[in-house]
Amino acid sequence: MHKAGRVAAEILDEIAPLVVPGATTAQIDQAITDHIDRVGVVSATIGYKGYQHASCISVNHVVCHGIPGAKVLKDGDILNIDVTVIVDGWYGDTSRMYVAGKLGRKAERLIEVTHDSLMKGIEVVRPGATFGDIGHAIQTFVESHRMSVVRDFCGHGLGRVFHAPPNVLHYGRPGAGPVLEEGMFFTIEPMVNLGRPETKILPDDWTAVTRDRSLSAQFEHSIGVTADGCEIFTLSPAGKFHPTYG
Ligand code: MF3
Ligand code: CO
Ligand code: CO
């Protein structure tokens, strides 16, 4: 899990300079494929349920599972890039936000709140806490900023498989859900909308967008529960997880 998480995070570090106005999402995905081939690991998403790309790239009102393609990035676009690799049979899954050109005020607030909501969720993780505690921490933080948590997608257990139980909800009640135990591996990956939480899937059967076309953001880490807290496997070696590099 350490190696898989590190490789996934290194990919997200390396592609940051490619996210500029005028670039296409296919170009960024190609750089990810090239990196994966160069270091000799395996993409978890190519061939997964028919998906054909090494990343999901979700721009502006796309919530998740955006398909890389001919779309040209323009100044002020915000995008989530999500990469999952398999290293020696173990999965590392992480995503973060990027900005093409100049970041707008509202988008900056959304990205900040989404990033911080993931960290609020991670802070709760220790043996004896519950998955409901994680969801509650994320939801209360996001809603205190008058933004909304997407309900239609969730985090997941992972390890030697991509998507394992339990579903890791990003909303919930304290004490609800399964109890966390040392040695569990899972992702936390809140999607936050500036408007309403509802999503819909486009006819390509993958791309999820906000129904009200409001901006959406997401951050994802793969983590493991330790004796007294948790370990983040997908920390950015370059310290670039947050798009303002803070
Ligand atoms: N990486 C995504 C997740 O966080 C899953 C992408 S599946 C794909 O779980 F097929 F769309 F790539
Ligand atoms: Co995931
Ligand atoms: Co992911």
Short mmCIF file of C-alpha atoms and ligand atoms in Angstrom, two decimals:
data_model
loop_
_atom_site.label_atom_id
_atom_site.label_comp_id
_atom_site.label_asym_id
_atom_site.label_seq_id
_atom_site.Cartn_x
_atom_site.Cartn_y
_atom_site.Cartn_z
CA MET A 1 0.00 0.00 0.00
CA HIS A 2 2.93 2.34 0.69
CA LYS A 3 4.42 1.78 -2.77
CA ALA A 4 1.11 1.90 -4.61
CA GLY A 5 0.06 5.07 -2.82
CA ARG A 6 3.40 6.73 -3.46
CA VAL A 7 3.39 5.92 -7.19
CA ALA A 8 -0.15 7.29 -7.59
CA ALA A 9 0.76 10.48 -5.70
CA GLU A 10 3.96 10.93 -7.73
CA ILE A 11 1.92 10.79 -10.94
CA LEU A 12 -0.36 13.55 -9.67
CA ASP A 13 2.71 15.60 -8.74
CA GLU A 14 4.35 15.11 -12.12
CA ILE A 15 1.42 16.16 -14.28
CA ALA A 16 0.73 19.44 -12.46
CA PRO A 17 2.68 21.59 -14.97
CA LEU A 18 0.63 20.13 -17.84
CA VAL A 19 -2.60 21.62 -16.53
CA VAL A 20 -2.64 24.88 -18.49
CA PRO A 21 -5.14 26.67 -20.74
CA GLY A 22 -4.95 25.15 -24.24
CA ALA A 23 -4.03 21.63 -23.08
CA THR A 24 -6.50 18.81 -23.74
CA THR A 25 -7.54 16.32 -21.09
CA ALA A 26 -6.37 13.55 -23.46
CA GLN A 27 -2.84 14.99 -23.39
CA ILE A 28 -2.80 14.90 -19.60
CA ASP A 29 -4.12 11.33 -19.60
CA GLN A 30 -1.43 10.32 -22.11
CA ALA A 31 1.27 11.70 -19.78
CA ILE A 32 -0.22 9.59 -16.99
CA THR A 33 -0.19 6.47 -19.18
CA ASP A 34 3.44 7.21 -20.14
CA HIS A 35 4.46 7.57 -16.47
CA ILE A 36 2.73 4.30 -15.58
CA ASP A 37 4.53 2.50 -18.42
CA ARG A 38 7.88 4.09 -17.57
CA VAL A 39 7.85 2.99 -13.92
CA GLY A 40 6.46 -0.44 -14.84
CA VAL A 41 3.25 -0.48 -12.81
CA VAL A 42 -0.33 -1.19 -13.91
CA SER A 43 -3.30 1.13 -14.40
CA ALA A 44 -6.31 -0.05 -12.39
CA THR A 45 -8.78 1.85 -14.54
CA ILE A 46 -7.79 0.70 -18.06
CA GLY A 47 -10.12 -2.23 -18.68
CA TYR A 48 -12.11 -1.65 -15.49
CA LYS A 49 -15.78 -2.21 -16.40
CA GLY A 50 -14.89 -1.22 -19.96
CA TYR A 51 -13.20 2.06 -19.00
CA GLN A 52 -10.29 2.76 -21.37
CA HIS A 53 -8.16 5.48 -19.75
CA ALA A 54 -5.49 5.77 -17.06
CA SER A 55 -7.30 8.60 -15.31
CA CYS A 56 -10.63 10.30 -14.79
CA ILE A 57 -10.51 14.04 -15.47
CA SER A 58 -13.54 15.93 -14.22
CA VAL A 59 -13.76 19.58 -15.28
CA ASN A 60 -15.89 22.28 -13.59
CA HIS A 61 -19.45 20.90 -13.14
CA VAL A 62 -18.31 17.32 -13.76
CA VAL A 63 -18.50 15.59 -10.36
CA CYS A 64 -16.43 12.49 -11.17
CA HIS A 65 -15.59 9.89 -13.84
CA GLY A 66 -14.93 12.51 -16.54
CA ILE A 67 -13.45 10.78 -19.59
CA PRO A 68 -10.22 12.29 -20.96
CA GLY A 69 -10.60 13.46 -24.56
CA ALA A 70 -10.40 16.34 -26.99
CA LYS A 71 -11.73 18.89 -24.49
CA VAL A 72 -9.46 21.94 -24.42
CA LEU A 73 -8.87 23.54 -21.01
CA LYS A 74 -9.57 27.24 -20.75
CA ASP A 75 -8.46 29.91 -18.30
CA GLY A 76 -10.13 29.45 -14.92
CA ASP A 77 -11.20 25.82 -15.40
CA ILE A 78 -10.93 23.67 -12.28
CA LEU A 79 -10.45 19.95 -12.62
CA ASN A 80 -10.10 16.80 -10.58
CA ILE A 81 -7.62 14.23 -11.81
CA ASP A 82 -8.07 10.75 -10.33
CA VAL A 83 -5.47 8.01 -10.77
CA THR A 84 -5.44 4.44 -9.50
CA VAL A 85 -2.42 2.15 -9.97
CA ILE A 86 -1.67 -1.44 -9.04
CA VAL A 87 1.81 -2.13 -7.66
CA ASP A 88 2.71 -5.74 -6.82
CA GLY A 89 -1.03 -6.47 -6.64
CA TRP A 90 -1.87 -3.58 -4.28
CA TYR A 91 -4.03 -0.58 -5.20
CA GLY A 92 -3.24 3.11 -4.70
CA ASP A 93 -6.13 5.49 -5.45
CA THR A 94 -5.89 9.27 -5.18
CA SER A 95 -7.26 12.43 -6.75
CA ARG A 96 -6.80 16.12 -6.32
CA MET A 97 -7.85 19.45 -7.83
CA TYR A 98 -5.94 21.48 -10.41
CA VAL A 99 -6.51 24.87 -11.96
CA ALA A 100 -5.87 25.93 -15.56
CA GLY A 101 -4.68 29.52 -15.45
CA LYS A 102 -6.20 31.90 -12.97
CA LEU A 103 -8.34 30.58 -10.13
CA GLY A 104 -11.66 32.37 -9.55
CA ARG A 105 -12.82 33.37 -6.05
CA LYS A 106 -15.78 30.97 -5.80
CA ALA A 107 -13.79 28.08 -7.22
CA GLU A 108 -11.00 28.78 -4.75
CA ARG A 109 -13.43 28.61 -1.81
CA LEU A 110 -14.93 25.37 -3.15
CA ILE A 111 -11.51 23.76 -3.54
CA GLU A 112 -10.42 24.91 -0.08
CA VAL A 113 -13.55 23.60 1.63
CA THR A 114 -13.39 20.28 -0.26
CA HIS A 115 -9.74 19.73 0.63
CA ASP A 116 -10.31 20.64 4.25
CA SER A 117 -13.39 18.39 4.45
CA LEU A 118 -11.27 15.39 3.43
CA MET A 119 -8.77 16.29 6.15
CA LYS A 120 -11.58 16.67 8.73
CA GLY A 121 -12.72 13.17 7.81
CA ILE A 122 -9.20 11.76 8.07
CA GLU A 123 -8.69 13.37 11.50
CA VAL A 124 -11.51 11.24 12.91
CA VAL A 125 -9.96 7.93 11.80
CA ARG A 126 -8.77 5.68 14.63
CA PRO A 127 -9.78 2.25 15.96
CA GLY A 128 -13.15 2.47 17.70
CA ALA A 129 -14.49 5.39 15.64
CA THR A 130 -17.18 4.56 13.07
CA PHE A 131 -17.65 5.27 9.38
CA GLY A 132 -20.62 7.42 10.38
CA ASP A 133 -18.23 9.58 12.42
CA ILE A 134 -16.14 10.18 9.28
CA GLY A 135 -19.18 11.08 7.18
CA HIS A 136 -20.54 13.34 9.90
CA ALA A 137 -17.27 15.27 10.20
CA ILE A 138 -17.19 15.86 6.43
CA GLN A 139 -20.86 16.76 6.09
CA THR A 140 -21.05 19.20 8.99
CA PHE A 141 -17.92 20.99 7.81
CA VAL A 142 -19.10 21.28 4.20
CA GLU A 143 -22.62 22.39 5.12
CA SER A 144 -21.27 24.99 7.59
CA HIS A 145 -19.81 26.63 4.46
CA ARG A 146 -23.18 26.44 2.64
CA MET A 147 -21.95 23.88 0.15
CA SER A 148 -23.31 20.37 -0.40
CA VAL A 149 -21.95 16.82 -0.18
CA VAL A 150 -22.65 14.52 -3.13
CA ARG A 151 -24.58 11.42 -2.00
CA ASP A 152 -24.45 9.38 -5.22
CA PHE A 153 -20.78 8.36 -4.95
CA CYS A 154 -18.69 7.26 -2.00
CA GLY A 155 -15.27 6.06 -0.88
CA HIS A 156 -14.50 2.37 -0.65
CA GLY A 157 -12.36 -0.29 0.90
CA LEU A 158 -9.33 -1.20 -1.21
CA GLY A 159 -6.18 -3.28 -0.94
CA ARG A 160 -5.69 -6.19 -3.26
CA VAL A 161 -8.95 -5.14 -4.94
CA PHE A 162 -10.11 -1.78 -6.31
CA HIS A 163 -13.53 -1.42 -4.74
CA ALA A 164 -14.20 -3.45 -1.59
CA PRO A 165 -16.77 -3.02 1.19
CA PRO A 166 -17.57 -0.92 3.07
CA ASN A 167 -19.00 2.06 1.22
CA VAL A 168 -17.38 5.10 2.81
CA LEU A 169 -20.15 7.71 2.88
CA HIS A 170 -19.23 11.38 3.08
CA TYR A 171 -22.29 12.20 5.18
CA GLY A 172 -23.80 10.50 8.21
CA ARG A 173 -24.52 10.40 11.90
CA PRO A 174 -22.01 10.00 14.74
CA GLY A 175 -21.74 6.38 15.87
CA ALA A 176 -23.51 5.01 12.79
CA GLY A 177 -22.00 2.45 10.44
CA PRO A 178 -19.23 -0.13 10.89
CA VAL A 179 -16.55 0.34 13.56
CA LEU A 180 -13.00 1.11 12.35
CA GLU A 181 -10.32 -1.44 13.17
CA GLU A 182 -6.55 -1.33 12.97
CA GLY A 183 -5.35 -2.62 9.60
CA MET A 184 -8.37 -1.53 7.53
CA PHE A 185 -7.54 0.14 4.20
CA PHE A 186 -10.00 2.44 2.48
CA THR A 187 -10.39 5.69 0.56
CA ILE A 188 -12.07 8.90 1.60
CA GLU A 189 -12.99 10.99 -1.44
CA PRO A 190 -15.63 13.66 -0.79
CA MET A 191 -17.26 15.38 -3.76
CA VAL A 192 -18.57 18.83 -2.85
CA ASN A 193 -20.87 21.05 -4.94
CA LEU A 194 -21.35 24.81 -4.77
CA GLY A 195 -25.04 24.22 -5.49
CA ARG A 196 -27.30 21.26 -4.86
CA PRO A 197 -25.99 17.72 -4.27
CA GLU A 198 -27.89 15.91 -7.05
CA THR A 199 -25.98 14.41 -9.96
CA LYS A 200 -26.82 12.79 -13.26
CA ILE A 201 -24.87 10.53 -15.60
CA LEU A 202 -24.33 11.65 -19.19
CA PRO A 203 -25.18 9.34 -22.13
CA ASP A 204 -21.54 8.13 -22.25
CA ASP A 205 -22.53 6.13 -19.12
CA TRP A 206 -19.56 7.45 -17.09
CA THR A 207 -19.49 11.22 -16.77
CA ALA A 208 -21.34 12.38 -13.64
CA VAL A 209 -22.35 16.05 -13.58
CA THR A 210 -24.18 18.30 -11.15
CA ARG A 211 -27.86 18.50 -12.10
CA ASP A 212 -27.88 22.24 -11.49
CA ARG A 213 -24.56 22.65 -13.38
CA SER A 214 -22.90 24.15 -10.30
CA LEU A 215 -19.14 23.70 -9.82
CA SER A 216 -17.96 20.52 -8.11
CA ALA A 217 -14.66 19.54 -6.50
CA GLN A 218 -13.13 16.37 -5.04
CA PHE A 219 -10.01 15.19 -3.21
CA GLU A 220 -9.15 11.55 -2.48
CA HIS A 221 -6.62 9.75 -0.29
CA SER A 222 -6.03 6.05 0.31
CA ILE A 223 -5.46 5.47 4.03
CA GLY A 224 -4.87 2.72 6.57
CA VAL A 225 -6.06 2.57 10.18
CA THR A 226 -3.16 2.34 12.66
CA ALA A 227 -3.17 1.56 16.41
CA ASP A 228 -3.74 5.20 17.31
CA GLY A 229 -4.95 6.94 14.17
CA CYS A 230 -4.26 6.48 10.50
CA GLU A 231 -1.62 6.64 7.85
CA ILE A 232 -2.13 8.36 4.49
CA PHE A 233 -0.60 6.27 1.71
CA THR A 234 -1.10 8.88 -1.04
CA LEU A 235 0.60 11.94 0.46
CA SER A 236 2.25 14.11 -2.19
CA PRO A 237 6.04 13.59 -2.07
CA ALA A 238 6.39 17.11 -3.53
CA GLY A 239 3.92 18.66 -1.09
CA LYS A 240 1.58 19.58 -3.96
CA PHE A 241 -1.67 17.86 -2.90
CA HIS A 242 -3.40 21.19 -2.35
CA PRO A 243 -3.53 23.19 -5.61
CA THR A 244 -2.17 26.33 -4.00
CA TYR A 245 0.71 24.11 -2.83
CA GLY A 246 0.15 25.22 0.74
N1 MF3 B 1 -10.65 6.16 -9.09
C1 MF3 B 1 -12.09 6.11 -8.96
C2 MF3 B 1 -12.36 5.96 -7.48
O1 MF3 B 1 -11.94 6.80 -6.75
C3 MF3 B 1 -12.73 5.04 -9.76
C4 MF3 B 1 -12.58 5.25 -11.22
S1 MF3 B 1 -13.24 3.91 -12.05
C5 MF3 B 1 -13.11 4.37 -13.65
O2 MF3 B 1 -12.90 5.03 -6.99
F1 MF3 B 1 -13.35 3.30 -14.34
F2 MF3 B 1 -13.96 5.35 -13.90
F3 MF3 B 1 -11.88 4.81 -13.89
CO CO B 2 -11.56 5.75 -4.96
CO CO B 3 -10.05 7.52 -7.33
#
